[in-house]
Coordinates of C-alpha atoms and ligand atoms in Angstrom, one line a residue:
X1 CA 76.5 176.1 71.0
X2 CA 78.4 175.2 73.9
X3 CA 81.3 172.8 74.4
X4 CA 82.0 169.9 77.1
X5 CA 85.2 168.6 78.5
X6 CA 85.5 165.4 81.0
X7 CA 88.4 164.2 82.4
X8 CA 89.0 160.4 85.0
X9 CA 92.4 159.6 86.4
X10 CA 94.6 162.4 86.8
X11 CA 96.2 164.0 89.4
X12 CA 95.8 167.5 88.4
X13 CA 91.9 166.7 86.9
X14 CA 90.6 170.5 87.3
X15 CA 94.0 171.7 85.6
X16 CA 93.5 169.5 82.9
X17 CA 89.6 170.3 82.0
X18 CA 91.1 173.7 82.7
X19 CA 92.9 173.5 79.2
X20 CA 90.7 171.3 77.6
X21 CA 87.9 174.2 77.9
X22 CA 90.7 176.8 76.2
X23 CA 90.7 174.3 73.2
X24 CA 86.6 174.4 73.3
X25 CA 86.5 177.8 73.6
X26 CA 85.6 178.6 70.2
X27 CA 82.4 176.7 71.2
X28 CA 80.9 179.2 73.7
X29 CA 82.5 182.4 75.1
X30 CA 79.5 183.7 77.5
X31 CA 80.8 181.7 80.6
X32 CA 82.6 178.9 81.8
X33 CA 82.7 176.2 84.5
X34 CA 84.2 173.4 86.3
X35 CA 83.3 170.7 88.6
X36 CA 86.0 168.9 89.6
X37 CA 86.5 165.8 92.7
X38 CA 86.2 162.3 93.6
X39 CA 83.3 161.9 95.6
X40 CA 82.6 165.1 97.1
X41 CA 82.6 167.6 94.1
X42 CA 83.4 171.1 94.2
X43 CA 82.6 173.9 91.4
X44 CA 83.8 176.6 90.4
X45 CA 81.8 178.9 87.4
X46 CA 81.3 182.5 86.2
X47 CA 80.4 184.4 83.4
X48 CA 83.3 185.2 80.8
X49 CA 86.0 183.3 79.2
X50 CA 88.1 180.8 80.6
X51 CA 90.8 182.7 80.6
X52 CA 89.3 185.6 82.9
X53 CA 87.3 183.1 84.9
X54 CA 90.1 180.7 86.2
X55 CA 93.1 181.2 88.1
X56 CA 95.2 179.3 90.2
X57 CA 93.7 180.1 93.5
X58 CA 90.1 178.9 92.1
X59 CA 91.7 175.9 90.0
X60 CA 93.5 175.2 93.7
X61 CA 90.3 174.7 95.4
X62 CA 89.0 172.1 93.0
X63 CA 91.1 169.2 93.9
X64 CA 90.3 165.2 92.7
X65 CA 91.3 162.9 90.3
X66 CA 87.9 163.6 87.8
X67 CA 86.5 167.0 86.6
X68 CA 84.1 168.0 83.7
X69 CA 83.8 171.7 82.4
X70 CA 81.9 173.4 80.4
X71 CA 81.9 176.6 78.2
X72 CA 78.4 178.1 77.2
X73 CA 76.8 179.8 74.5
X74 CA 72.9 180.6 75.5
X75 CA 71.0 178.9 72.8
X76 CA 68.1 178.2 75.0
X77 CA 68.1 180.2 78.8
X78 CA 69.1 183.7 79.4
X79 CA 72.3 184.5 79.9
X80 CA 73.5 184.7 83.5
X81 CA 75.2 182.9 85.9
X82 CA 72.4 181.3 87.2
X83 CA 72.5 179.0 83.5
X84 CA 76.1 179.0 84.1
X85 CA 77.1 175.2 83.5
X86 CA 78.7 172.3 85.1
X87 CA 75.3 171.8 87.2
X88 CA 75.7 170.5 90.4
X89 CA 73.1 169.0 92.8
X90 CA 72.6 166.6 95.4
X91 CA 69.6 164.5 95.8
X92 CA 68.7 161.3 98.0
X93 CA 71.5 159.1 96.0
X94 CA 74.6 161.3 96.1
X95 CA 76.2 164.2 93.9
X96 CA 75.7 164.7 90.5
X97 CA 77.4 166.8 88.4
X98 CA 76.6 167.4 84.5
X99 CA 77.1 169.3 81.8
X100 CA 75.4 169.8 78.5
X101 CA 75.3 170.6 74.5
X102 CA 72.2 170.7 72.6
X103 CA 68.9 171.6 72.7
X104 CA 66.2 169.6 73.9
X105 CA 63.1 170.0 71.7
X106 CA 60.6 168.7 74.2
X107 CA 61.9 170.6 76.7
X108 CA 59.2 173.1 77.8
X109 CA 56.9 170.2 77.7
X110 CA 58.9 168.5 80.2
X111 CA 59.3 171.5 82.2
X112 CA 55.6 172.2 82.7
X113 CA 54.9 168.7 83.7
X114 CA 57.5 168.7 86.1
X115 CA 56.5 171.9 87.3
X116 CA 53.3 171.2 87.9
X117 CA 54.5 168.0 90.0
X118 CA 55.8 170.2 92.7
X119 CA 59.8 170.7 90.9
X120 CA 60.9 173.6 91.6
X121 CA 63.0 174.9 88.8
X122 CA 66.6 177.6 89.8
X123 CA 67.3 177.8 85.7
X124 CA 66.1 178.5 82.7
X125 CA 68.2 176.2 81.1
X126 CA 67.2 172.8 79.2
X127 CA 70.1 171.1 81.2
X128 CA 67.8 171.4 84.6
X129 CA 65.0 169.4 82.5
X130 CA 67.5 166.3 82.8
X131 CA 68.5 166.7 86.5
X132 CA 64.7 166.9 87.6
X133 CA 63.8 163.6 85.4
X134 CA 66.8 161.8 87.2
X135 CA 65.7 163.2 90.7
X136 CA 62.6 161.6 90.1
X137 CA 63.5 157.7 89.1
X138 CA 63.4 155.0 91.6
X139 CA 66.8 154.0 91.2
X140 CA 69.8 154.4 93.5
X141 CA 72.8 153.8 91.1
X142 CA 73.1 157.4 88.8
X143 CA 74.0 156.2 85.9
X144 CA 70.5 154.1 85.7
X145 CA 68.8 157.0 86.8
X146 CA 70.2 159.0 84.1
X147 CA 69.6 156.4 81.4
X148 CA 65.8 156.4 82.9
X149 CA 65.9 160.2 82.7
X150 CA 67.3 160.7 79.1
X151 CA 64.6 158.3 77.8
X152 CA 62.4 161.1 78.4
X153 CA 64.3 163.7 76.8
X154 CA 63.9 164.5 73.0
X155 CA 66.5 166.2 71.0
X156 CA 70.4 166.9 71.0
X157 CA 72.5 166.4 73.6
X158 CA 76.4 165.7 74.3
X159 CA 76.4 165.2 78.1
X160 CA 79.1 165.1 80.2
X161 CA 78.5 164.1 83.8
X162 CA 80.6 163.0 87.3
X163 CA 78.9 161.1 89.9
X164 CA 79.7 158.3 92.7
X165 CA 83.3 158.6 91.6
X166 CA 82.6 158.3 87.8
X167 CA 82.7 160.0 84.5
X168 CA 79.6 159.9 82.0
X169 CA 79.6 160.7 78.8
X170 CA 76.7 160.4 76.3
X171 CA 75.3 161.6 72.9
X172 CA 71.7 161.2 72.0
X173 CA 70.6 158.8 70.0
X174 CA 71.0 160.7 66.4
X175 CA 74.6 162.2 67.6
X176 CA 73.2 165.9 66.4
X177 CA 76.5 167.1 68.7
X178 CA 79.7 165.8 68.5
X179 CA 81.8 164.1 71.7
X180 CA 84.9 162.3 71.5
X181 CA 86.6 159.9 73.9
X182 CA 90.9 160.2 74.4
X183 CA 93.0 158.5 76.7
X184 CA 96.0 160.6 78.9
X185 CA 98.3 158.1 80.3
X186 CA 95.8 155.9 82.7
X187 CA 92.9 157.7 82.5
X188 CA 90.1 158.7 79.6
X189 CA 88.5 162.1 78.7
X190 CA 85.9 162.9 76.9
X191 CA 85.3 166.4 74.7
X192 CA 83.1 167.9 72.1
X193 CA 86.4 167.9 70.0
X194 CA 89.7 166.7 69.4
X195 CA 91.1 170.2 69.7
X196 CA 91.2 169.7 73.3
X197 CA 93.1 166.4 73.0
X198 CA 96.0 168.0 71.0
X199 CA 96.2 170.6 73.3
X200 CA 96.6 168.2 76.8
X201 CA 98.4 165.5 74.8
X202 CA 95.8 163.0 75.0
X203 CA 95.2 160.6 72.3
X204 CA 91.7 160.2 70.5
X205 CA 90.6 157.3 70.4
X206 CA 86.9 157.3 68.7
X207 CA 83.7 159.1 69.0
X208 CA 80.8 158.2 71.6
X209 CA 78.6 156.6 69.2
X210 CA 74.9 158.2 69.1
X211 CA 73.1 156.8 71.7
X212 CA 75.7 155.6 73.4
X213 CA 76.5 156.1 77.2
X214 CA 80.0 155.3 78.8
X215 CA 81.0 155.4 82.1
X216 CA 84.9 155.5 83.3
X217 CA 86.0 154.5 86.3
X218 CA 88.6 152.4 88.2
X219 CA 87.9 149.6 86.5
X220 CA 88.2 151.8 83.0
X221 CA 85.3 152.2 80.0
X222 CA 82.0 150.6 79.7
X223 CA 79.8 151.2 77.4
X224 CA 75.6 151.2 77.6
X225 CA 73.0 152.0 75.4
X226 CA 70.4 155.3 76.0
X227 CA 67.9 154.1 73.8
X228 CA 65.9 150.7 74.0
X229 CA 65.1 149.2 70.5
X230 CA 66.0 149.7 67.7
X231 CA 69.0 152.2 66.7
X232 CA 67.8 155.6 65.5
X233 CA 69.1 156.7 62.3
X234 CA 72.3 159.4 62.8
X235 CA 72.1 162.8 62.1
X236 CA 75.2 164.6 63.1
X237 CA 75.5 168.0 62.8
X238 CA 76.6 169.0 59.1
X239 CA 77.2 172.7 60.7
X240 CA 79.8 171.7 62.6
X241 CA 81.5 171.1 59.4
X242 CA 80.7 174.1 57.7
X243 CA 81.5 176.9 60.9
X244 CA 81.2 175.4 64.2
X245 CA 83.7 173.1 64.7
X246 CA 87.9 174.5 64.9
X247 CA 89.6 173.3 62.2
X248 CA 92.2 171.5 63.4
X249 CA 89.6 168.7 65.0
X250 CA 88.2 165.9 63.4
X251 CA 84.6 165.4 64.7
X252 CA 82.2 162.3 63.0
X253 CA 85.8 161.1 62.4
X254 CA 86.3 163.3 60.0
X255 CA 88.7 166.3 59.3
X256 CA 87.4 169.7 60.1
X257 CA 89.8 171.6 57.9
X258 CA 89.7 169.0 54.7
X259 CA 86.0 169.1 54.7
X260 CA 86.1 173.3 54.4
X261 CA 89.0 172.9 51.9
X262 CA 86.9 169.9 49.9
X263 CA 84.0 172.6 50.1
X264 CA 86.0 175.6 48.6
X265 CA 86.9 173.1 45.7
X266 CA 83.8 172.3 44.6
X267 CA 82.3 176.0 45.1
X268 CA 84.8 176.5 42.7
X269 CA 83.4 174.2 40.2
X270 CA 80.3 175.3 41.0
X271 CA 80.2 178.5 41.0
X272 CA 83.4 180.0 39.0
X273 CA 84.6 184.0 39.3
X274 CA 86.2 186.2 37.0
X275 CA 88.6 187.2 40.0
X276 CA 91.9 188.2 40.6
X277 CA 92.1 187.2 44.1
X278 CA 90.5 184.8 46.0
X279 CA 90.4 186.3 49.7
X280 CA 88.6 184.4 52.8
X281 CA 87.0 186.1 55.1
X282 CA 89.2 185.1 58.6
X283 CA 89.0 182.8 60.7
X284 CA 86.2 181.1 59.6
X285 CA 86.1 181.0 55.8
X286 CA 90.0 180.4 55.2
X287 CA 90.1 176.9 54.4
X288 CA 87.5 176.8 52.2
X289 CA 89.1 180.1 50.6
X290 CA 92.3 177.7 49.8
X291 CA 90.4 174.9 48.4
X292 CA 88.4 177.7 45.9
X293 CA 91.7 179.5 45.2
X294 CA 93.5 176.0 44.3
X295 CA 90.7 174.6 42.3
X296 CA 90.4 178.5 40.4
X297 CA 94.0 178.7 39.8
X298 CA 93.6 182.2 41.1
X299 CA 95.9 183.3 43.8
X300 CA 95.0 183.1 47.2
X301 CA 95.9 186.3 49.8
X302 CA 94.8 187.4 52.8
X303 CA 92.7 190.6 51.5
X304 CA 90.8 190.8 55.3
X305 CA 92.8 190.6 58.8
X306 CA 91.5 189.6 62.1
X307 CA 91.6 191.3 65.2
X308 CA 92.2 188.6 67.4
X309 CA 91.4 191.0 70.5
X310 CA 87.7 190.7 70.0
X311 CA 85.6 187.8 70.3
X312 CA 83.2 186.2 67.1
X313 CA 80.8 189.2 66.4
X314 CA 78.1 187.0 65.5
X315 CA 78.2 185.2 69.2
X316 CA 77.7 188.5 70.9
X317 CA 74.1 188.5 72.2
X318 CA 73.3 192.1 71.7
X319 CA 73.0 193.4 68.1
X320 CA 74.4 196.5 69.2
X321 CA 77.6 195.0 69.9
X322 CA 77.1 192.3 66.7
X323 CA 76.7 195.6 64.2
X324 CA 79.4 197.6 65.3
X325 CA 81.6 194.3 65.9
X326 CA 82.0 193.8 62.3
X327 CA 84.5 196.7 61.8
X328 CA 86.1 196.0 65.2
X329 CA 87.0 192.4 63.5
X330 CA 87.9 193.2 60.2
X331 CA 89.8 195.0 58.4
X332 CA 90.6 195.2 54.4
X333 CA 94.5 195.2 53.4
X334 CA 94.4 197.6 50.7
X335 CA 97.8 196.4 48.7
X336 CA 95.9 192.9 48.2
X337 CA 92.4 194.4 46.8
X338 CA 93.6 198.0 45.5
X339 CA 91.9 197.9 41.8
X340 CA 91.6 194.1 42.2
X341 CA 88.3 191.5 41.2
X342 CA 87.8 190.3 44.8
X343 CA 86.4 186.8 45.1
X344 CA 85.9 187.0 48.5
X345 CA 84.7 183.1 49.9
X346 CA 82.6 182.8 53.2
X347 CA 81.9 180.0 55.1
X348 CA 77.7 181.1 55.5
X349 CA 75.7 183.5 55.1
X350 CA 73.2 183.9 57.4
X351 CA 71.6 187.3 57.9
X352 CA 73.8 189.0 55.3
X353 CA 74.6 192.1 57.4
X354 CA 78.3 190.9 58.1
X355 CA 78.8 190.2 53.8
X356 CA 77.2 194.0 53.0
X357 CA 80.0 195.3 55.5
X358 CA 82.8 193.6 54.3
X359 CA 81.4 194.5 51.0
X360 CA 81.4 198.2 51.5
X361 CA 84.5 197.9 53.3
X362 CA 86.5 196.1 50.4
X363 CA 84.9 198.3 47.8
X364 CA 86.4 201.6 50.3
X365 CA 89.5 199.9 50.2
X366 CA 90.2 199.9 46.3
X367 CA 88.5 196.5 45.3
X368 CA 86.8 196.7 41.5
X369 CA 84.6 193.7 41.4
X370 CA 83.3 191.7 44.6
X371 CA 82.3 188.3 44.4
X372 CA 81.1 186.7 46.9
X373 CA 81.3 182.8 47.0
X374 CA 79.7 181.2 50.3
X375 CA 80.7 177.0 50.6
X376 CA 77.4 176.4 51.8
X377 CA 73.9 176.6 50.8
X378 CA 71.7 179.4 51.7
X379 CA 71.0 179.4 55.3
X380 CA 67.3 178.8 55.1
X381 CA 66.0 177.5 58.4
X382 CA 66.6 177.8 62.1
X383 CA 68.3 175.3 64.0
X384 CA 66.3 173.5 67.3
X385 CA 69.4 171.4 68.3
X386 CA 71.8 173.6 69.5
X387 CA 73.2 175.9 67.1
X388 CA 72.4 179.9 67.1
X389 CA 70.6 180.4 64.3
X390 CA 68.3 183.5 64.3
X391 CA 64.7 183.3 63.7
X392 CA 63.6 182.4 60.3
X393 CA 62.5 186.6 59.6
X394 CA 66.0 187.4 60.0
X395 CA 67.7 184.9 57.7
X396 CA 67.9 186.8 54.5
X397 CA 67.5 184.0 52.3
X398 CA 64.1 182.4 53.8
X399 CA 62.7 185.1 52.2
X400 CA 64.7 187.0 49.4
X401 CA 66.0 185.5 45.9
X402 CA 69.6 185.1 45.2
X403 CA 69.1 188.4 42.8
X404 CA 67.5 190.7 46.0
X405 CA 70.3 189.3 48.2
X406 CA 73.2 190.4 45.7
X407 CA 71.6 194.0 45.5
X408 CA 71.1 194.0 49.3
X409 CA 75.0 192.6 50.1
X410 CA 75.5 195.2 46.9
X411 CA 78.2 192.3 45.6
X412 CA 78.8 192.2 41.9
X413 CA 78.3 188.4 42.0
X414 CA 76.8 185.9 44.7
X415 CA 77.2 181.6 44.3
X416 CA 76.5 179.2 47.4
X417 CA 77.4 175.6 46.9
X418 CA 74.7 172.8 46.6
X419 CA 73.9 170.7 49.2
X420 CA 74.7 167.8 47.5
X421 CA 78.4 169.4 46.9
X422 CA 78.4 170.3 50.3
X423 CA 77.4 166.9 51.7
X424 CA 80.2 165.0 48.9
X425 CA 82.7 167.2 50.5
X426 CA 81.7 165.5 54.0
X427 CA 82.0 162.1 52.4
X428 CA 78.6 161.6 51.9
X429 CA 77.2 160.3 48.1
X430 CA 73.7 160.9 47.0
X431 CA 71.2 164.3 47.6
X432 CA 69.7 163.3 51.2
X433 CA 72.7 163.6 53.2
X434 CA 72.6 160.3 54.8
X435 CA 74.2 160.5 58.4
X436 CA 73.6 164.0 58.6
X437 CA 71.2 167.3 59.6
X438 CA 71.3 169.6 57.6
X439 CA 67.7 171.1 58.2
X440 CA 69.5 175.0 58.7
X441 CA 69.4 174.6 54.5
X442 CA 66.6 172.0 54.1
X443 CA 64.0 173.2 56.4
X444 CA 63.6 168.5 57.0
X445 CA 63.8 168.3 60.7
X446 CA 65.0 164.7 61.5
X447 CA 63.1 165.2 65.4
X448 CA 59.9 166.5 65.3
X449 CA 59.7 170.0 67.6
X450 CA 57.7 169.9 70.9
X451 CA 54.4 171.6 70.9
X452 CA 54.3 175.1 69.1
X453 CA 57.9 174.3 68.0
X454 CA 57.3 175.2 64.5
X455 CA 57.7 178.8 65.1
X456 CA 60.7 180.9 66.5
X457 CA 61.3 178.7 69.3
X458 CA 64.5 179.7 70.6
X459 CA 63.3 183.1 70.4
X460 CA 60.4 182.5 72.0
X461 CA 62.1 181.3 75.1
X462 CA 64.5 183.9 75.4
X463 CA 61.6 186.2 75.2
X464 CA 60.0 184.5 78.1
X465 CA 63.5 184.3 80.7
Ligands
AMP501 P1 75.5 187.3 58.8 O1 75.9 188.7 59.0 O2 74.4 186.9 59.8 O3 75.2 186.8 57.5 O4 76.8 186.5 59.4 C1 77.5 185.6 58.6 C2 78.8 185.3 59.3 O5 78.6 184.7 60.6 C3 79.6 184.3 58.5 O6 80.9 184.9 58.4 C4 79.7 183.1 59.4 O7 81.1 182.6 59.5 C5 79.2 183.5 60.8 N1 78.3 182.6 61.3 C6 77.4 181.8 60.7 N2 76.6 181.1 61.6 C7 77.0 181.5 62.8 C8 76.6 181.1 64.1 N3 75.6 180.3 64.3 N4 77.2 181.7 65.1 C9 78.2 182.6 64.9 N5 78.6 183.0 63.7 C10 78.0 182.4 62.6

């Protein structure tokens, strides 16, 4: 869960990824970072948001025409500044700067081997994996050596890199994570969504294709292939849909917003409510509340409001903060609920501790029946390419039935949507979600994991930094 910004043939370069990273900030809140230059590159990162951790003193001191950034969210490596991404190093052939989403599966493999060939590791992140493999090829030119490098590499990824004067953007070879190319007057930028484009003005013009490498420089875009052989079947991210991604983007060239609404629609078919309101729960669940509520015929309100002072509970690494977060966030609007059937409509439901709140909190607050509509499937499985799932103990329904879930969310009612209505509301026909992963609700995990990877592997890691 992290988001990546690149930016080639501006003046103001750093300003530019600057905004970009606001647009991506959804995408990572635990720190932020640019690298920014033409050929000597200069980087500026800290822990935070990219509001707190840019200013125009430290955005001054990051002059050039090209700049990447980065916002993080720890999936795999503790969180500190050490992780802190864009990574920048210099080895026998020049500067490199990159920056990554995803999650490498084979990772720890790669680490060990390296390790024991004298590398000498300053992260715990999966990024460093890549920047070791390249330091190691025989090549001079860095786009080669990264080609050689993420040959090696199993997994997601959505790179973003700057070296010898040129941007890189890449996507592994089943596009788990989204990256889009725009173009800004002369130049091209690359982000992990369109968001960012809207915001700086830039116009989008397609997706990197998975497995697809581009560079951008003076003489504009080329394009290279990652993988040799044949192409690997996609498998793009069918979370991004469902949460990750801000509604307002399109990512797989598709509509973030119209997919939720599509999703609402057929949860409502699905799974009808004797209701008098349909409510989302804000930010995350309102467009799929709107398509539910105009599929119902039951009016729509806003029966939950955001504080927009604090950041996405869920995100927070400590469960302290993620328990006591849920009030901070939300709060019931009595006038809408008072004496009301509540059909309250999530986007997923993942350890259920955030529905039994808002549960409690809308029964407090007047409501007579709560339904609880979710336009997903039941979260089943943890994700290995980059999104923070927990482990598979903690997601209530690995291991409870739909009837022990409603007793411990104490609704009145519970419905998820299918996955083949979920993946028709993506555009995609037919039950194996062609295109797509969806392993967090299938358990069918399109890479295999690295050794031991069966198990809480994210967890495992973090236990170990
Ligand atoms: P839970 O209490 O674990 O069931 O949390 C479910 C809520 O978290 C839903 O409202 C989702 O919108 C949100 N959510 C689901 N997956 C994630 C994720 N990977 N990161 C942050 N929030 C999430």
């Amino acid at each position: 869960m992290c988001g990546v910004f690149g930016i080639h043939g501006h003046d103001e370069a750093a300003n530019i990824a600057y905004l970009g990273l606001h647009a991506l900030q959804h995408r990572g809140q635990e720190s932020a970072g640019v690298v920014a230059g033409d050929r000597t590159l200069r980087r500026h990162v800290a822990m935070g948001l990219v509001s707190d951790v840019f200013d125009q003193k430290s955005l001054g001191r990051l002059p050039g025409a090209a700049a990447i950034g980065h916002v993080r969210y720890s999936t795999a490596g503790s969180s500190e500044l050490r992780n802190a991404q864009p990574f920048l190093f210099d080895y026998a052939g020049g500067s490199v700067a990159i920056a990554h989403n995803g999650n490498l599966v084979n990772a720890d493999e790669l680490r060990t081997r390296l390790e024991a060939s004298g590398s000498i590791f300053q992260t715990t992140s999966d990024t460093e994996v890549i920047v070791h493999l390249m330091a190691k090829v025989p090549e001079f030119d860095p786009v080669q050596r990264l080609i050689a490098a993420l040959r090696q590499v199993q997994g997601a990824y959505s790179l973003v890199g700057l070296a010898d004067d040129k941007l890189i953007g890449v996507r592994d070879p089943h596009g788990f994570r989204p990256l889009v190319i725009g173009r800004l007057k002369d130049g091209y930028v690359l982000s992990s969504e369109t968001s960012a484009f809207d915001l700086i003005e830039a116009e989008y013009i397609r997706d990197v294709e998975p497995g697809e490498l581009v560079v951008v420089d003076g003489a504009g875009l080329r394009s290279h292939r990652v993988a040799t052989g044949e192409a690997a079947p996609p498998h793009f991210c069918v979370f991004e849909h469902v949460y990750f991604a801000r509604p307002d983007s399109l990512v797989n060239g598709k509509s973030v917003y119209r997919a939720r609404e599509r999703m609402g629609m057929r949860l409502a078919d699905e799974q009808p409510a004797p209701g008098d309101v349909v409510i989302p729960v804000p930010d995350s669940g309102v467009p799929s509340a709107i398509g539910y509520a105009k599929q119902a015929g039951i009016p729509f309100e806003m029966g939950l409001i955001r504080s927009h002072y604090v950041g996405r509970t869920f995100i927070e690494p400590q469960d302290s903060i993620r328990h006591f977060g849920v009030r901070l966030k939300l709060s019931p609007v009595r006038s809408v609920v008072d004496g009301k059937r509540v059909v309250v409509v999530d986007d997923s439901l993942v350890r259920g501790t955030t529905s039994r709140k808002i549960v409690k909190m809308l029964r407090a607050a007047g409501a007579r029946e709560v339904h609880l509509r979710i336009s997903a499937p039941p979260t089943t499985n943890p994700c290995y390419y980059g999104i923070d799932t927990p482990t598979r103990s903690e997601l209530v329904a690995a291991s409870h039935t739909l009837e022990e879930i409603v007793r411990y969310v104490t609704c009145d009612s519970l419905g998820y949507l299918s996955h083949d209505g979920m993946m028709a509301a993506v555009g995609v026909a037919g039950d194996v979600g062609l295109g797509y992963c969806s392993a967090c609700f299938t358990g069918a995990y399109p890479v295999p994991l690295g050794k031991g990877g069966d198990g809480d592997l994210v967890r495992l890691r973090r236990s170990r930094v």
